[in-house]
CSV table of C-alpha atoms in Angstrom, one decimal:
chain,number,residue,atom,x,y,z
A,529,ASP,CA,-14.6,-11.5,5.5
A,530,ALA,CA,-14.5,-9.6,2.7
A,531,ARG,CA,-10.7,-9.3,1.2
A,532,VAL,CA,-9.3,-9.1,-2.2
A,533,THR,CA,-8.0,-11.9,-4.1
A,534,GLN,CA,-5.0,-12.0,-6.7
A,535,THR,CA,-3.6,-14.9,-8.7
A,536,PRO,CA,-1.3,-16.3,-9.3
A,537,ARG,CA,0.4,-16.4,-5.9
A,538,ASP,CA,3.8,-17.1,-7.6
A,539,LYS,CA,4.5,-16.7,-10.6
A,540,VAL,CA,8.0,-17.7,-12.3
A,541,THR,CA,8.6,-17.2,-16.0
A,542,GLU,CA,11.0,-16.6,-19.0
A,543,MET,CA,12.2,-13.6,-20.4
A,544,GLY,CA,10.0,-12.7,-23.5
A,545,GLN,CA,6.8,-14.3,-21.8
A,546,GLU,CA,3.3,-12.9,-21.7
A,547,VAL,CA,2.6,-12.8,-17.7
A,548,THR,CA,-1.0,-12.0,-16.8
A,549,MET,CA,-2.2,-11.1,-13.3
A,550,ARG,CA,-5.6,-11.2,-11.6
A,551,CYS,CA,-7.0,-9.5,-9.1
A,552,GLN,CA,-10.9,-9.8,-7.8
A,553,PRO,CA,-11.6,-7.0,-5.9
A,554,ILE,CA,-13.9,-6.7,-2.3
A,555,LEU,CA,-17.6,-6.6,-3.7
A,556,GLY,CA,-18.8,-3.0,-3.5
A,557,HIS,CA,-15.8,-1.1,-3.9
A,558,ASN,CA,-15.0,1.1,-6.7
A,559,THR,CA,-11.8,2.2,-7.2
A,560,VAL,CA,-8.8,-0.7,-8.1
A,561,PHE,CA,-5.3,-0.4,-7.4
A,562,TRP,CA,-2.0,-2.0,-8.6
A,563,TYR,CA,1.4,-1.6,-7.2
A,564,ARG,CA,4.8,-2.8,-7.4
A,565,GLN,CA,7.0,-3.4,-4.6
A,566,THR,CA,10.9,-4.1,-5.1
A,567,MET,CA,13.8,-4.0,-2.7
A,568,MET,CA,15.3,-1.1,-4.4
A,569,GLN,CA,12.2,1.1,-5.7
A,570,GLY,CA,10.0,0.2,-2.6
A,571,LEU,CA,5.9,0.3,-3.3
A,572,GLU,CA,5.2,2.1,-6.5
A,573,LEU,CA,1.8,3.0,-7.4
A,574,LEU,CA,1.4,1.1,-10.9
A,575,ALA,CA,-2.3,1.9,-11.9
A,576,TYR,CA,-5.7,2.8,-10.9
A,577,PHE,CA,-9.4,2.3,-12.1
A,578,ARG,CA,-12.5,3.9,-10.4
A,579,ASN,CA,-16.2,2.9,-11.3
A,580,ARG,CA,-13.8,-0.1,-14.2
A,581,ALA,CA,-12.1,3.4,-15.9
A,582,PRO,CA,-8.8,4.2,-15.9
A,583,LEU,CA,-7.7,6.8,-14.2
A,584,ASP,CA,-3.5,7.1,-14.0
A,585,ASP,CA,-1.3,4.5,-15.6
A,586,SER,CA,1.7,7.0,-15.6
A,587,GLY,CA,3.3,4.7,-13.0
A,588,MET,CA,3.1,1.9,-15.5
A,589,PRO,CA,6.1,1.6,-18.5
A,590,LYS,CA,3.6,1.8,-21.8
A,591,ASP,CA,5.5,-0.1,-24.3
A,592,ARG,CA,5.0,-3.8,-21.9
A,593,PHE,CA,2.3,-3.6,-19.3
A,594,SER,CA,-1.1,-3.1,-19.5
A,595,ALA,CA,-4.1,-2.5,-17.1
A,596,GLU,CA,-8.0,-3.5,-17.5
A,597,MET,CA,-10.8,-3.6,-15.8
A,598,PRO,CA,-13.5,-6.1,-18.2
A,599,ASP,CA,-15.9,-5.9,-14.9
A,600,ALA,CA,-16.9,-4.5,-11.3
A,601,THR,CA,-14.9,-8.1,-10.1
A,602,LEU,CA,-12.0,-8.4,-12.2
A,603,ALA,CA,-9.1,-6.0,-12.9
A,604,THR,CA,-5.9,-7.7,-14.7
A,605,LEU,CA,-2.6,-7.0,-15.1
A,606,LYS,CA,-0.9,-7.5,-18.7
A,607,ILE,CA,3.7,-7.9,-19.1
A,608,GLN,CA,4.4,-8.6,-22.8
A,609,PRO,CA,7.0,-8.9,-23.4
A,610,SER,CA,8.6,-9.3,-19.6
A,611,GLU,CA,12.0,-8.8,-18.6
A,612,PRO,CA,14.1,-9.9,-16.0
A,613,ARG,CA,13.9,-6.0,-14.1
A,614,ASP,CA,9.7,-7.0,-13.9
A,615,SER,CA,10.3,-9.2,-11.4
A,616,ALA,CA,8.9,-8.2,-8.2
A,617,VAL,CA,6.2,-8.5,-6.0
A,618,TYR,CA,2.4,-6.9,-7.4
A,619,PHE,CA,-0.1,-5.9,-5.2
A,620,CYS,CA,-3.7,-5.4,-6.0
A,621,ALA,CA,-5.9,-2.9,-3.9
A,622,SER,CA,-9.8,-1.8,-3.6
A,623,ALA,CA,-11.3,0.9,-1.9
A,624,ARG,CA,-14.6,2.5,-1.8
A,625,ASP,CA,-14.2,6.1,-3.0
A,626,THR,CA,-16.6,8.3,-1.8
A,627,GLY,CA,-14.7,11.3,-2.3
A,628,TRP,CA,-12.1,10.8,-0.3
A,629,ILE,CA,-10.8,6.8,0.7
A,630,ASP,CA,-10.8,6.2,4.2
A,631,GLU,CA,-9.4,2.5,3.8
A,632,GLN,CA,-7.5,0.4,1.5
A,633,PHE,CA,-7.2,-3.1,1.3
A,634,PHE,CA,-4.4,-4.8,-0.6
A,635,GLY,CA,-4.2,-8.5,-1.7
A,636,PRO,CA,-1.8,-10.8,-0.6
A,637,GLY,CA,0.1,-10.1,-3.7
A,638,THR,CA,1.5,-12.3,-6.8
A,639,ARG,CA,5.3,-12.7,-6.3
A,640,LEU,CA,6.9,-12.9,-10.1
A,641,THR,CA,10.3,-13.8,-11.3
A,642,VAL,CA,11.4,-13.6,-14.6
A,643,LEU,CA,14.3,-15.8,-15.8
B,1231,ALA,CA,-0.5,17.3,-3.7
B,1232,GLN,CA,-0.4,15.5,0.1
B,1233,SER,CA,2.6,13.5,0.7
B,1234,VAL,CA,4.1,11.9,3.9
B,1235,THR,CA,7.9,11.3,4.9
B,1236,GLN,CA,8.6,8.4,7.0
B,1237,LEU,CA,12.4,9.3,9.1
B,1238,GLY,CA,14.5,6.4,9.4
B,1239,SER,CA,14.3,3.5,7.1
B,1240,HIS,CA,15.1,1.0,9.8
B,1241,VAL,CA,14.9,1.2,13.7
B,1242,SER,CA,16.0,-1.3,16.0
B,1243,VAL,CA,14.6,-2.2,19.4
B,1244,SER,CA,14.6,-4.0,22.3
B,1245,GLU,CA,12.0,-6.3,23.3
B,1246,GLY,CA,9.9,-4.6,25.6
B,1247,ALA,CA,11.1,-1.3,24.6
B,1248,LEU,CA,9.5,1.6,23.5
B,1249,VAL,CA,8.6,2.0,19.5
B,1250,LEU,CA,8.6,5.1,18.0
B,1251,LEU,CA,8.2,5.6,13.9
B,1252,ARG,CA,7.7,8.9,12.8
B,1253,CYS,CA,5.8,10.2,9.8
B,1254,ASN,CA,5.2,13.7,8.9
B,1255,TYR,CA,3.2,14.8,6.2
B,1256,SER,CA,2.2,17.5,3.7
B,1257,SER,CA,-1.1,18.6,3.1
B,1258,SER,CA,-3.5,21.6,1.9
B,1259,VAL,CA,-6.5,20.5,3.2
B,1260,PRO,CA,-7.4,18.2,6.4
B,1261,PRO,CA,-5.8,15.0,5.7
B,1262,TYR,CA,-6.9,11.7,6.4
B,1263,LEU,CA,-4.1,9.6,7.4
B,1264,PHE,CA,-3.0,5.6,7.6
B,1265,TRP,CA,-0.7,3.5,9.5
B,1266,TYR,CA,-0.3,0.2,7.4
B,1267,VAL,CA,1.9,-2.8,8.7
B,1268,GLN,CA,3.6,-5.5,6.3
B,1269,TYR,CA,5.1,-8.5,7.3
B,1270,PRO,CA,7.4,-10.8,5.8
B,1271,ASN,CA,5.7,-12.1,2.4
B,1272,GLN,CA,2.2,-10.7,3.1
B,1273,GLY,CA,0.4,-7.9,1.7
B,1274,LEU,CA,-0.5,-4.8,3.4
B,1275,GLN,CA,-2.7,-4.4,6.4
B,1276,LEU,CA,-4.4,-1.6,7.8
B,1277,LEU,CA,-2.9,-1.0,11.0
B,1278,LEU,CA,-5.0,2.7,12.3
B,1279,LYS,CA,-6.2,5.3,10.5
B,1280,TYR,CA,-7.4,9.4,11.8
B,1281,THR,CA,-10.3,10.4,9.7
B,1282,SER,CA,-10.4,13.8,11.5
B,1283,ALA,CA,-12.3,12.7,14.5
B,1284,ALA,CA,-10.6,11.9,18.1
B,1285,THR,CA,-6.3,12.9,17.1
B,1286,LEU,CA,-5.6,10.1,19.7
B,1287,VAL,CA,-5.9,7.0,17.0
B,1288,LYS,CA,-5.9,3.3,18.6
B,1289,GLY,CA,-5.2,0.7,16.3
B,1290,ILE,CA,-4.5,-3.1,16.4
B,1291,ASN,CA,-1.7,-5.1,18.6
B,1292,GLY,CA,-1.5,-2.3,20.7
B,1293,PHE,CA,-0.3,0.4,18.5
B,1294,GLU,CA,-1.0,4.0,18.4
B,1295,ALA,CA,-1.0,7.4,17.0
B,1296,GLU,CA,-1.5,11.0,17.4
B,1297,PHE,CA,-2.2,13.8,14.7
B,1298,LYS,CA,-0.4,16.6,15.8
B,1299,LYS,CA,-1.5,19.4,13.2
B,1300,SER,CA,1.1,22.3,14.4
B,1301,GLU,CA,3.7,19.7,14.0
B,1302,THR,CA,2.4,18.2,10.8
B,1303,SER,CA,3.3,15.0,12.4
B,1304,PHE,CA,1.6,11.2,12.9
B,1305,HIS,CA,4.1,9.2,14.8
B,1306,LEU,CA,3.2,5.5,15.5
B,1307,THR,CA,3.7,4.4,18.7
B,1308,LYS,CA,3.6,0.9,21.1
B,1309,PRO,CA,4.7,1.1,24.8
B,1310,SER,CA,6.6,-2.5,25.1
B,1311,ALA,CA,7.7,-4.2,21.6
B,1312,HIS,CA,7.0,-7.4,21.1
B,1313,MET,CA,9.2,-9.8,18.5
B,1314,SER,CA,5.9,-10.5,16.5
B,1315,ASP,CA,6.3,-6.5,15.8
B,1316,ALA,CA,8.9,-7.0,13.5
B,1317,ALA,CA,7.5,-5.8,10.3
B,1318,GLU,CA,7.6,-2.7,7.6
B,1319,TYR,CA,5.3,0.0,8.7
B,1320,PHE,CA,4.2,2.9,5.8
B,1321,CYS,CA,2.5,6.2,6.5
B,1322,ALA,CA,0.0,7.2,4.0
B,1323,VAL,CA,-2.4,9.9,3.1
B,1324,SER,CA,-5.0,10.3,0.9
B,1325,GLU,CA,-5.0,12.2,-1.7
B,1326,TYR,CA,-7.7,13.8,-3.8
B,1327,THR,CA,-6.9,13.9,-7.7
B,1328,GLY,CA,-9.4,16.2,-8.8
B,1329,THR,CA,-11.2,12.9,-10.3
B,1330,ALA,CA,-10.5,10.5,-7.4
B,1331,SER,CA,-8.7,10.1,-4.4
B,1332,LYS,CA,-5.8,7.8,-3.5
B,1333,LEU,CA,-3.5,7.0,-1.3
B,1334,THR,CA,0.1,8.3,-1.4
B,1335,PHE,CA,2.5,6.1,1.0
B,1336,GLY,CA,5.6,6.8,2.5
B,1337,THR,CA,9.4,5.2,1.7
B,1338,GLY,CA,8.5,2.4,5.1
B,1339,THR,CA,10.1,2.1,8.3
B,1340,ARG,CA,11.5,-1.9,9.0
B,1341,LEU,CA,11.0,-2.0,12.7
B,1342,GLN,CA,13.9,-4.5,14.0
B,1343,VAL,CA,12.9,-6.0,17.5
B,1344,THR,CA,15.8,-7.4,19.3
B,1345,LEU,CA,16.0,-9.8,22.5
């Protein structure tokens, strides 16, 4: 049963600390997405990659957020320094893009709390 | 650019009643359309999808949706609501950006099921 995995599932940290969230996409998927979900803003697309190349990170605060895909089995989202307003659930999703995406699979999310 | 609009951020139905969640899309090309469901503290999972085949699409848990081009709609229905259907539901459209595809999500509709 192929699925997207995310670690950690929960993270509590103090303001100013670095946070790293990891995602393992489904094997064979060539597109990876990072989303943030909050009560106020709903589901926001932060960044996405195709074949490990970043395509669009316009949804991310550039000064503190960075997203990378060091290899096909790992995507990372870093926040440095973290702030209380970054508290949210962060989802990773993967898909196979053959011209059009016909299904996108979500991970269980990382719940981040910044104190 | 493709987009979807979900009418009603909250819908409440009685157990056993008809569920109707509304989604209208905007697309300059024949769209791929999706409904995702998110249960509390979980990621989004695919409920059903329309990819240019039959206009009436059946999904999991007794849900179905009908693609109506003339109305640019893709409403989600279930004949009889169950308490376990209480969740947030997201409509999405597949969008091609020129270099890759991504899903564009609506703002979500929270379904409450009462006794």
